[in-house]
XYZ file of C-alpha atoms in Angstrom:
618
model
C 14.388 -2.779 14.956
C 16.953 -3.016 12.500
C 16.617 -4.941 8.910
C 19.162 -7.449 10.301
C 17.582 -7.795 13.588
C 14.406 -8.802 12.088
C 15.906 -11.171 9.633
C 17.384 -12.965 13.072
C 14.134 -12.838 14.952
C 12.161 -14.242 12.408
C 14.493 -17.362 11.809
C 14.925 -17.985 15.542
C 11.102 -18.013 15.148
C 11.096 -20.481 12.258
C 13.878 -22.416 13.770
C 10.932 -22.893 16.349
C 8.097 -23.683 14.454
C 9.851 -26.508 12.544
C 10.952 -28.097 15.551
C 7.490 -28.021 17.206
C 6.515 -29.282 13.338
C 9.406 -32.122 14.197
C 7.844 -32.701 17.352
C 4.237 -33.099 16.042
C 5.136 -35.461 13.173
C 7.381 -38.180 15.136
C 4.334 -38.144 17.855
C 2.445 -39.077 14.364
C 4.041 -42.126 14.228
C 5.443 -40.249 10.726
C 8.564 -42.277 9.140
C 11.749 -40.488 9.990
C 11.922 -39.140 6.239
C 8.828 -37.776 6.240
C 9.624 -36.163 9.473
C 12.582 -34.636 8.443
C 11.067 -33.016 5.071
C 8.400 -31.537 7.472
C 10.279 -30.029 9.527
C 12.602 -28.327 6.701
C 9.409 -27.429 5.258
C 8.065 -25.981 8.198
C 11.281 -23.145 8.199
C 10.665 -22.428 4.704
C 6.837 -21.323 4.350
C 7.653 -19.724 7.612
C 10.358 -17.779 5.973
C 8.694 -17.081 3.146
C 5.801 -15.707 4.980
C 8.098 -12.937 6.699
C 9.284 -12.317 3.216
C 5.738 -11.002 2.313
C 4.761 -14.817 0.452
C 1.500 -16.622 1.297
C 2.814 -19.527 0.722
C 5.838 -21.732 -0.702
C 6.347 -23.825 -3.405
C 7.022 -27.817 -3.969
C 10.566 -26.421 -5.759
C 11.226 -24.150 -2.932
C 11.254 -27.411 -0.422
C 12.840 -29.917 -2.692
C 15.567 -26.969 -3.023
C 16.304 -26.543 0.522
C 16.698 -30.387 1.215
C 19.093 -30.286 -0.899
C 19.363 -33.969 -1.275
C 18.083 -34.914 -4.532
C 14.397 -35.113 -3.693
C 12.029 -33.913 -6.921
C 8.727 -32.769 -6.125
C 6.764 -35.230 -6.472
C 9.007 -37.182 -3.629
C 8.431 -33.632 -1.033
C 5.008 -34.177 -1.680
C 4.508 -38.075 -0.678
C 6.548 -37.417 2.261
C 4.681 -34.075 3.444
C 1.700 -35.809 2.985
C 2.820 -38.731 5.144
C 3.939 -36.452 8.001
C 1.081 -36.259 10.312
C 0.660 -32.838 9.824
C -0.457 -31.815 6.629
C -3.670 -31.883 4.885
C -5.175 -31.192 1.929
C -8.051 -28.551 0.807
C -10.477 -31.285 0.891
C -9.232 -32.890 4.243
C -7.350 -30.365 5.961
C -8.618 -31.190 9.507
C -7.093 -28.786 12.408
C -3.271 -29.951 10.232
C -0.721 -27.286 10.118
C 0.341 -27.253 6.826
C -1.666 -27.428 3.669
C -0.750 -28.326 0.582
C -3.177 -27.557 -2.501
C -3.207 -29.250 -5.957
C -1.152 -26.528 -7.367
C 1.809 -27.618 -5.321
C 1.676 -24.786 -2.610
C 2.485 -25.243 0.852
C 0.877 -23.253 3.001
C 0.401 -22.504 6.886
C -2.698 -23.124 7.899
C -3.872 -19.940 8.745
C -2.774 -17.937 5.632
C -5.043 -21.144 3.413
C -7.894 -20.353 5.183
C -7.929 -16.617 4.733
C -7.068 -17.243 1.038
C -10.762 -19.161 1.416
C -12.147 -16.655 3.508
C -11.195 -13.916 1.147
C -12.152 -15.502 -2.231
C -15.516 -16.577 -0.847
C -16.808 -12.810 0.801
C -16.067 -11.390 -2.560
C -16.978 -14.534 -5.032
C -19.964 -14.675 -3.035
C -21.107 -10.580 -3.340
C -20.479 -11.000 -7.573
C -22.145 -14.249 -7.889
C -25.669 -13.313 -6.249
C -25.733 -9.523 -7.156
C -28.259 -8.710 -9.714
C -28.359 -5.763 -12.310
C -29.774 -3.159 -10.387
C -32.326 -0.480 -11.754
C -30.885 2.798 -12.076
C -32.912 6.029 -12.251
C -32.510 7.862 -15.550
C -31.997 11.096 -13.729
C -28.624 9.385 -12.100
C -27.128 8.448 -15.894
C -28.209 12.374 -16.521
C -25.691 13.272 -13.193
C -23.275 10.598 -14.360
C -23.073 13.074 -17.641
C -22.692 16.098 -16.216
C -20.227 15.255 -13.603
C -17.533 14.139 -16.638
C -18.810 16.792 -18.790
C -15.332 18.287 -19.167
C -13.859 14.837 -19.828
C -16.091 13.995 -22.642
C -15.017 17.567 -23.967
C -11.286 16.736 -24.417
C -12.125 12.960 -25.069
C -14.634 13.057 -27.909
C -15.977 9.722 -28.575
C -13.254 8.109 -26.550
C -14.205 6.050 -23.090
C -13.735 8.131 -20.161
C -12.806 5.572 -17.534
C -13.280 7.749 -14.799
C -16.921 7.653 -16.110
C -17.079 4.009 -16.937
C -15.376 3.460 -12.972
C -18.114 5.335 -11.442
C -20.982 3.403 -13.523
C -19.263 -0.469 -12.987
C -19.631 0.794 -9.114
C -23.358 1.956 -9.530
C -23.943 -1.640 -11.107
C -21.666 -3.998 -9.268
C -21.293 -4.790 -5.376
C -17.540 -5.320 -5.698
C -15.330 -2.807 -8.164
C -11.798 -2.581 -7.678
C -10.124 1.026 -9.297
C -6.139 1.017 -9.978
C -4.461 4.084 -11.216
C -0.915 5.801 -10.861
C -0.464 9.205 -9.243
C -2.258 11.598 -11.226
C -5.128 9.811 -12.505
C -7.653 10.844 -11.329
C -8.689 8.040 -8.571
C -10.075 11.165 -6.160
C -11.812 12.754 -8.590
C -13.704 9.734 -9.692
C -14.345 8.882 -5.796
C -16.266 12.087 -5.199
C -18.673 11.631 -8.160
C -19.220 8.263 -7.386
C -20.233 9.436 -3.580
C -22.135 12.399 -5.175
C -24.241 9.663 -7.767
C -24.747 6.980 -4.470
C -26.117 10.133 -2.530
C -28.303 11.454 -5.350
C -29.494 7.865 -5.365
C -29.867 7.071 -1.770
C -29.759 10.478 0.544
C -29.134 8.302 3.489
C -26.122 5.997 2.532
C -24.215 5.289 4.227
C -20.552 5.761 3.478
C -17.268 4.857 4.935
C -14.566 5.780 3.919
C -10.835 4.391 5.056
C -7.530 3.749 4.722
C -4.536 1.416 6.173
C -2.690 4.383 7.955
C -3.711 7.492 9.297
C -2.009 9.404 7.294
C -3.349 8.252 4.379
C -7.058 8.176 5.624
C -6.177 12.026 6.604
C -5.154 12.831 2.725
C -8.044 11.004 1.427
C -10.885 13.298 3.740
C -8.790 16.558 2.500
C -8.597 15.208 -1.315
C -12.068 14.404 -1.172
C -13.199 17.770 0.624
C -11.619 19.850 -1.768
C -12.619 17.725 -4.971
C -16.230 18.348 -4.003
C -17.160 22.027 -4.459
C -18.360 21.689 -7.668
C -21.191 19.416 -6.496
C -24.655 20.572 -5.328
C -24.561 21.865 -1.622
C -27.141 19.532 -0.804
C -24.996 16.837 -1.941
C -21.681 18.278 -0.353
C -23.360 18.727 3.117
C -23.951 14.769 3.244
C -20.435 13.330 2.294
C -18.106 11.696 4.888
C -16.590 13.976 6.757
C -14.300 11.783 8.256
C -11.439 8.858 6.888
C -10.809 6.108 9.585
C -7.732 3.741 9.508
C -8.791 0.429 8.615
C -8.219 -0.420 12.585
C -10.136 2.263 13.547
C -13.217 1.306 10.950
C -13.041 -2.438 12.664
C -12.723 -1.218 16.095
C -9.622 -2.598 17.090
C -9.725 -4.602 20.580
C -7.253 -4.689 23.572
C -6.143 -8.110 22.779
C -5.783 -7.776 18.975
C -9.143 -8.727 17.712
C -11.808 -6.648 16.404
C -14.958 -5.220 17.246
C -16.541 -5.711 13.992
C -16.053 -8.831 11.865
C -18.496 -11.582 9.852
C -20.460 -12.478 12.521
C -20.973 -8.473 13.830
C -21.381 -6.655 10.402
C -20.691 -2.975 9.577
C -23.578 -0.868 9.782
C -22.864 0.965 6.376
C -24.073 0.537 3.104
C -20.850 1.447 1.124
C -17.348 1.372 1.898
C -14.207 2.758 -0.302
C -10.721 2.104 0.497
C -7.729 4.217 -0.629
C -4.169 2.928 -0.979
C -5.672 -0.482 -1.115
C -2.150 -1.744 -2.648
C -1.270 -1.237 1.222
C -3.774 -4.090 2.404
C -2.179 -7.456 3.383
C -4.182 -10.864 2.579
C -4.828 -10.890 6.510
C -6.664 -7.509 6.993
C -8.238 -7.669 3.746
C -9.852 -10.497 4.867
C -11.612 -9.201 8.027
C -12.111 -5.991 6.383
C -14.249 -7.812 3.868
C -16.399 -9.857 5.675
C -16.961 -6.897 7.829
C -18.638 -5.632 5.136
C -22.883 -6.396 4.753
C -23.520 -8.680 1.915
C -25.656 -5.675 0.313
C -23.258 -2.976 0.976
C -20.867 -1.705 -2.076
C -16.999 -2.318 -1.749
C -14.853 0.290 -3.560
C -11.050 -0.235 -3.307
C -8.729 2.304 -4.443
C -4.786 1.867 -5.244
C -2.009 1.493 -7.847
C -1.224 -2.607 -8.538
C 1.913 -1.361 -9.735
C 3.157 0.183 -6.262
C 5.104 -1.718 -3.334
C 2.839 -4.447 -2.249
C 1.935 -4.530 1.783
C 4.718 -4.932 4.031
C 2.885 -7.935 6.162
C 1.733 -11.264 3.812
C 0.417 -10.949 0.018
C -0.023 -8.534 -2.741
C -3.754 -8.724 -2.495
C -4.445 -5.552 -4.643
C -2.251 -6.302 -7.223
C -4.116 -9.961 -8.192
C -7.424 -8.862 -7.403
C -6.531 -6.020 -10.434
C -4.821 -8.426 -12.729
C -7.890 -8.851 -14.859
C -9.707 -5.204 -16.051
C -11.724 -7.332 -18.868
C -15.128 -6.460 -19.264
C -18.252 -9.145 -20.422
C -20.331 -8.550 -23.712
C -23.173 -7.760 -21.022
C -21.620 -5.373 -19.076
C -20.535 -3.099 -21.630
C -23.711 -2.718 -23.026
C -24.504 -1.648 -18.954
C -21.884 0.806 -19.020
C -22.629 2.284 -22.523
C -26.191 2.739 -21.659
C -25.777 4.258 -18.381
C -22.886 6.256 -19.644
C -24.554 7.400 -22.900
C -21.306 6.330 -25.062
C -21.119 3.869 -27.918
C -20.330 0.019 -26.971
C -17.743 -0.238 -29.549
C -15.585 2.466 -27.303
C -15.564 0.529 -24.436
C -12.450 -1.325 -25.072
C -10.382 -2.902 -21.816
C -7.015 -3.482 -21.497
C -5.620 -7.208 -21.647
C -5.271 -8.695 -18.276
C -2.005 -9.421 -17.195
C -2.950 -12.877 -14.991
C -6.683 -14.360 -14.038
C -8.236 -12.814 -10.670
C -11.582 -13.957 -10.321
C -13.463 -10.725 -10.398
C -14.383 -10.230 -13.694
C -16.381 -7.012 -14.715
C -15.488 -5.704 -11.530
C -11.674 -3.866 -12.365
C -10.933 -0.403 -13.849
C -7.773 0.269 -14.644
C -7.057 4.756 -14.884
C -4.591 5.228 -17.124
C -4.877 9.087 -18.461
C -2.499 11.041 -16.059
C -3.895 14.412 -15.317
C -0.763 15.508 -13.230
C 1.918 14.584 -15.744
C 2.131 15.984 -19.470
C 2.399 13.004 -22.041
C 5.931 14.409 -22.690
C 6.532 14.937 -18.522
C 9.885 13.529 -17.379
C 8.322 11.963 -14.243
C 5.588 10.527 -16.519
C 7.938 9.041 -19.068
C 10.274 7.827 -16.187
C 7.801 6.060 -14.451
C 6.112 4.206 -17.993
C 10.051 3.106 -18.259
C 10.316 1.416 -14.693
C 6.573 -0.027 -15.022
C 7.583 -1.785 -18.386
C 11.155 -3.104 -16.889
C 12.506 -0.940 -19.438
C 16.060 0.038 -17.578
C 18.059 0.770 -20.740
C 15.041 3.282 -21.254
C 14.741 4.521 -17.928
C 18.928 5.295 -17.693
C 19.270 6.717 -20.838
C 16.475 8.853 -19.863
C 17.844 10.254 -16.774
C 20.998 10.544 -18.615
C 19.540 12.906 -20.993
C 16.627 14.652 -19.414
C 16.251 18.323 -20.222
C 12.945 19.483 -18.630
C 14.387 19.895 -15.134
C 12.378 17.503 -13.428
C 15.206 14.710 -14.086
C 18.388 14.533 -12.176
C 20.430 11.031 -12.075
C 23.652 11.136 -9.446
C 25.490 8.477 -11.105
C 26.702 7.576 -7.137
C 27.050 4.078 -5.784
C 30.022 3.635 -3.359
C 29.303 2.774 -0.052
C 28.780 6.128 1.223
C 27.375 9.122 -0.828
C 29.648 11.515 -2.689
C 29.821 14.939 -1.562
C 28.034 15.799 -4.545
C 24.920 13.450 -3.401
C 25.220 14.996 0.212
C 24.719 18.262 -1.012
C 21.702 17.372 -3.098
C 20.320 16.342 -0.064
C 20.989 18.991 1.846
C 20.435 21.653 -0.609
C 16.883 20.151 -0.612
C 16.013 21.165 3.005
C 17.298 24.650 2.337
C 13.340 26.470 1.986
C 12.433 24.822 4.950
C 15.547 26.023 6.795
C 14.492 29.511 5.494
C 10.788 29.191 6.512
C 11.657 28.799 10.165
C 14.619 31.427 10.115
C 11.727 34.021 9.007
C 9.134 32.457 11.325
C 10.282 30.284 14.094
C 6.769 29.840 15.538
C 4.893 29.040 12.582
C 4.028 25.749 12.116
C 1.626 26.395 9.217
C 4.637 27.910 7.077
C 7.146 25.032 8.671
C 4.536 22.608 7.337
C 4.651 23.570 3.991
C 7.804 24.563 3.344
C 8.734 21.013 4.371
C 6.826 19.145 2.833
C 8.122 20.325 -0.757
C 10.669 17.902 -0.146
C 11.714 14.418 0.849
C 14.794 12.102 0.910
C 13.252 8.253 0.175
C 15.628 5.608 0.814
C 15.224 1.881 0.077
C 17.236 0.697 3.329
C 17.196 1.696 6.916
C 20.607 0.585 7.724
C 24.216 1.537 6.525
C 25.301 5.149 5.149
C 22.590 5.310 2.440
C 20.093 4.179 4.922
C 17.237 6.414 6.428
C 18.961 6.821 9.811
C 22.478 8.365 8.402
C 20.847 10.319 6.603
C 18.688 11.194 9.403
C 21.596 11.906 10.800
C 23.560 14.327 8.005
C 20.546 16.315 7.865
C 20.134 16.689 11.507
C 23.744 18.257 12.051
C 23.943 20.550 9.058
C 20.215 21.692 10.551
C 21.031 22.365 13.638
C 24.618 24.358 13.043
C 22.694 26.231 10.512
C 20.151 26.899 12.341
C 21.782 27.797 15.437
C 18.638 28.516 17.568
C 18.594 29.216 20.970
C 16.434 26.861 22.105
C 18.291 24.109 21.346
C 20.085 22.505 23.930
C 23.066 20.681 21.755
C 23.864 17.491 20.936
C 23.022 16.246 24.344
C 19.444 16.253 23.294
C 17.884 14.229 20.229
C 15.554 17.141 20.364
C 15.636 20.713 18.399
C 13.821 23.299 17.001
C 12.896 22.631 13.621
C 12.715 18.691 13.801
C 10.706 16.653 11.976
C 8.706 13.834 13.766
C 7.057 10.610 12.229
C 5.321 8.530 14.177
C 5.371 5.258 14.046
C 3.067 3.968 15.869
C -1.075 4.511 16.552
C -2.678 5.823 18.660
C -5.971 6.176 19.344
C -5.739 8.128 22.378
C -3.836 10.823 21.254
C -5.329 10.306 17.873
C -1.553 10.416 16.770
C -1.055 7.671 13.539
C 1.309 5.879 11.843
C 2.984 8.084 9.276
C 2.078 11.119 10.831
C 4.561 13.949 10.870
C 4.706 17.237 13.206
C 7.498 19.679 13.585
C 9.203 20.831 16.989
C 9.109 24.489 17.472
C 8.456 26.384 20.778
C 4.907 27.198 22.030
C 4.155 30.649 23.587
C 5.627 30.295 26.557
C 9.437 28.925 24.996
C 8.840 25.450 25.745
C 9.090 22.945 22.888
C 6.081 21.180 21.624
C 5.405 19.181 18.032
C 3.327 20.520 16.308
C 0.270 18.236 14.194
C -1.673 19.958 11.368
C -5.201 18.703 12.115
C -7.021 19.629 8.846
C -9.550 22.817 9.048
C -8.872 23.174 12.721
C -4.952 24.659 12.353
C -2.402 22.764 14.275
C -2.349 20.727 17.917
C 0.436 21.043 20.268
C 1.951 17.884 21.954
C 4.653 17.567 24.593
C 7.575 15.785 23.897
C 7.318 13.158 26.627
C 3.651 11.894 25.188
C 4.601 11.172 22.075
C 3.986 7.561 20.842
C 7.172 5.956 18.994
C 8.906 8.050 16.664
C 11.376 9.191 14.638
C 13.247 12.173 12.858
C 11.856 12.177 9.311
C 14.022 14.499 6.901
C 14.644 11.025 5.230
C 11.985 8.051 5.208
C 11.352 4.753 3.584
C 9.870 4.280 0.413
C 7.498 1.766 2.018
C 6.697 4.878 4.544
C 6.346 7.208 1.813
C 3.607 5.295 0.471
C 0.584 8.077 0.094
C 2.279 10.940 0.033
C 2.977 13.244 -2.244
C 5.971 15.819 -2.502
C 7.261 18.599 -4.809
C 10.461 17.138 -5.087
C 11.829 14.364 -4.132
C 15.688 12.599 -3.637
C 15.612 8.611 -4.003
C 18.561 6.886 -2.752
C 19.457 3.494 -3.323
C 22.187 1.128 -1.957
C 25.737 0.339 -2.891
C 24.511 -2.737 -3.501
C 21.834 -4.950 -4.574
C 19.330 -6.782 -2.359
C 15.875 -8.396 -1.512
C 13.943 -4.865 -1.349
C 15.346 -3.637 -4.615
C 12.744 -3.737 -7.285
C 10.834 -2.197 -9.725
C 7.905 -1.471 -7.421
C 10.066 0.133 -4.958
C 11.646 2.663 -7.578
C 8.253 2.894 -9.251
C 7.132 4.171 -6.094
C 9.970 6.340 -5.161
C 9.673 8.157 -8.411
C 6.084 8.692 -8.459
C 5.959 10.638 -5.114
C 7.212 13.817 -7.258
C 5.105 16.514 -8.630
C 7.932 18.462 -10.400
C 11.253 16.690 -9.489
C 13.009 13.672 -9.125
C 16.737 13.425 -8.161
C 17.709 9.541 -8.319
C 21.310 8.845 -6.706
C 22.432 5.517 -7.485
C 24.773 3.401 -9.565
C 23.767 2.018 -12.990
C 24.442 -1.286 -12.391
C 22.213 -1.535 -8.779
C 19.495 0.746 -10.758
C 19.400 -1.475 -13.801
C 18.920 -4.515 -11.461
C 16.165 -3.427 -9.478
C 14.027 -2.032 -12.267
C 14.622 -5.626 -13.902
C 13.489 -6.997 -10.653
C 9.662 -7.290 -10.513
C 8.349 -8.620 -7.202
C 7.298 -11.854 -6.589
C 4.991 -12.914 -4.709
C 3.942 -16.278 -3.957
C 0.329 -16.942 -3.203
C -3.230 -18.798 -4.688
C -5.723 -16.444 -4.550
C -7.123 -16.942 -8.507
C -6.709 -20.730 -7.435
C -8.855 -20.075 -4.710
C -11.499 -17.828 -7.149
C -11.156 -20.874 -9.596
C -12.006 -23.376 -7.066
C -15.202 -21.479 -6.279
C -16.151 -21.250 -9.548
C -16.822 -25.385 -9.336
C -17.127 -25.749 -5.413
C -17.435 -23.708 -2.651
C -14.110 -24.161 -0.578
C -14.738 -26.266 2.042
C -15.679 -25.105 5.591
């Protein structure tokens, strides 16, 4: 489904819900202006909810009317429609509207409740637990090297593992590179040392990236005891998977049919939207440790809220609790300095943020690049692709309305080891694998000639005239040797997920098969005709290329500016390099997007602060 076709779809949806909203209010007995600012209001906090809000705002309404109305007058009349409540009184209404102005559907109000409760709840009744001096002696030796290059500097890595040893609740953020694995497998090793039977899950919102996070974590663990390696998870589960997903959309596990685990950790957390959070959570027993993993300065989820991002907003750390960590991490007090929080979240001494990058040099391109976009810096960020001389910066000052040749060829010339790997081995997919996966074309857009499927397209025709095999059977056939496949869609069956990519190439006896790495075990064959939705993958979407990593990647933005531009989207883009980023783009649209942070709308800290003097009502 096309951008534009969802844009349609959801209005024709909206368009729907505010009439039924109409509908509901005049059988109120509401007064006709009351009705009509309900049913306007209806469309927008529908809208804004496909646009990734949780809610509206009071302005947002009074805007749309577009008849004069302040704020204060939208709220009188929303409040005499019939069908919205309040916090306190909020009944089986519709809409809500909280003192903050907000305007909410009802759903999306309660799971901000839901949310802020299950993890208020696990912070407010948790008490300091006793740890074993022989676990701050493992704590030690596990950042040994750390404390070599730091001196009497905090290791947060260190101080990450130790908040999750004391607290139920500890939310890590970090950028590619620092060291988020790493501090995941000594904080398994130190819960096993401590408990030889937890417990652990361990999961993530796509299969892909649950698949990364059992390799990363299996090959971050051979410096550990083998007594301690032989009883980590073995296995990631999608966050579907984990909750045992049911036929008719619900889930097997939720708060009234608890997890039987006693800790759970969560990569690419930023991925999470306010709805699955919330189940995931209260899936979770009361006594079990939550550990969620992610960047707060990546692309929020693509469904409702940036739940990561404000639940990471605040890394400051009580008198109390540093005096905790410097005991149990044998380090002075005075070290144990946190960063200023950029907004409230509610979950104080319960956020790490990683900041030392172990992947990028302090002077690294990439590194420096990405500190630029994070900081809104454009000037910055264009004068330093402008002017980069390490090799891992290229800028393609291109922004017409279809790439240069110059651009084309960058893209091209970036499939060119792959091309070679299957010209020296046509029926190896291990080689294929790799060879692709050096590289990646990320585009912001699906549509239009700098969209995913053109470019899908330009790469598929030089491939296949280059190529020239003789298996394929021409353009009357979407399939080819040498094809990339993503799926796009799970399934549990075929244990086939969303994000997962295989490559076409001919089985033993000449027919063609994709190809699936599956970890330890090598590489699974499956037919052509069984495949779950899909789609040729030389190019992808930043949003899809969330959790992967690449040698070298080619971001490619629009002629134009629009809603998707911003700086989390080329923070993202950027940050999926090891060694290389080529950026093709105009000034003008890159400027504009790296001034563009996203916004978000939503009361979650609201919801945190409300707790703090009330529970929020049932």
């Amino acid at each position: 489904m096309t951008t534009d076709t969802t844009t349609l779809s959801g209005r024709v949806l909206a368009d729907g819900f505010a009439d039924r909203i109409r509908r509901w209010s005049l059988d109120a007995g509401a007064p006709e202006n009351a009705v009509r600012v309900a049913q306007r209001a209806a469309f927008v906090v529908s809208m804004a909810t496909l646009d990734g809000n949780v809610c509206t705002d009071l302005s947002d309404i009074a805007e749309a009317l577009n008849d004069g109305s302040d704020t204060e007058t939208v709220r009188q009349r929303l409040l005499e429609s019939g069908v919205t409540g309040q916090p306190d009184s909020r009944g089986a209404m519709p809409l809500i509207l909280d003192q903050g102005g907000r305007l909410y559907l009802h759903r999306y109000f309660d799971y901000e409740c839901r949310l802020a409760r299950s993890l208020a709840g696990r912070h407010a009744t948790q008490a300091a637990p006793e740890i074993p001096a022989s676990l701050g002696a493992r704590l030690t030796s596990l950042f040994a090297a750390n404390h070599a290059s730091l001196g009497d500097a905090a290791d947060w890595q260190q101080i990450a593992v130790a908040m999750a040893l004391l607290g139920k609740v500890t939310i890590i953020s970090g950028g590619p590179g620092t060291g988020k694995t790493t501090t995941v497998v000594s904080l398994l090793a130190c819960l096993l040392e401590q408990d030889p039977d937890c417990r652990i899950a361990m999961a993530a919102p796509t299969g892909k990236a649950a698949a990364r996070m059992t390799e990363a974590v299996r090959l971050r663990a051979s410096h550990l005891p083998t007594e301690i390696q032989a009883r980590l998870p073995t296995e990631s589960y999608t966050i579907h998977r984990l909750l045992g997903v049911m036929p008719g959309g619900g889930f097997r596990h939720h708060a009234g049919n608890r997890l039987a685990i006693d800790a759970l950790v969560v990569d690419e957390a930023s991925m999470l939207d306010l709805a699955l959070a919330t189940r995931l959570i209260e899936a979770v027993p009361d006594d079990a440790r939550i550990i969620l993993l992610g960047d707060k300065d990546q692309l929020a989820a693509v469904e409702s809220g940036a739940v990561f991002a404000e639940l990471s907003a605040d890394p400051s750390l009580s008198v109390a609790r540093i005096d905790q960590i410097a005991s149990l991490c044998a380090m002075p007090g005075a070290a144990v300095q946190a960063p200023r929080p950029v907004a409230q979240s509610g979950l104080q001494d319960q956020v790490v943020w990683l900041t030392r990058n172990f992947r990028f040099a302090s002077d690294s391109g990439i590194g420096q690049l990405a500190a630029d976009i994070n900081s809104g810096d454009s000037a910055g960020a264009i004068a330093r692709l402008g002017s980069d001389t390490s090799s891992t910066l290229q800028w393609l000052d291109d922004g017409g309305s279809i790439p240069r040749d110059e651009s084309s060829q960058a893209i091209l010339a970036g499939y060119a080891g792959y091309l070679d790997a299957l010209r020296a081995d046509g029926k190896n997919p291990g080689s294929a694998t790799a060879a692709f996966a050096r590289f990646r074309t990320l585009c912001a857009v699906r549509d239009g000639a700098r969209g995913v499927e053109a470019i899908n397209r330009l790469v598929s025709k030089h491939f296949r005239s280059a190529l020239k095999h003789p298996l394929d059977p021409g353009e009357q056939s979407e399939w080819y040797p040498g094809r990339p496949v993503m799926v796009l869609r799970n399934d549990y069956v075929l244990k086939l997920f969303n994000g997962d990519i295989g490559i076409v190439m001919p089985d033993e006896s000449g027919a063609l098969m994709v190809f699936f790495p599956e970890g330890d075990a090598g590489f699974r064959a499956m037919a052509l005709v069984r495949l779950p939705a899909h789609e040729t993958a030389f190019a992808m979407t930043v949003h899809k290329s969330q959790g992967s990593e690449f040698d070298q990647v080619l971001v490619l933005l629009p002629e134009d500016h629009n809603a998707v531009l911003t700086r989390e989207l080329v923070y993202t883009a950027v940050t999926r390099a090891r060694l290389r980023v080529t950026l093709v783009s105009g000034a003008a649209v890159l400027e504009k997007a790296i001034q563009t942070p996203t916004r978000r709308r939503s009361g979650l800290p609201a919801r945190f602060l409300e707790l703090q003097i009330e529970d929020c009502p049932e």
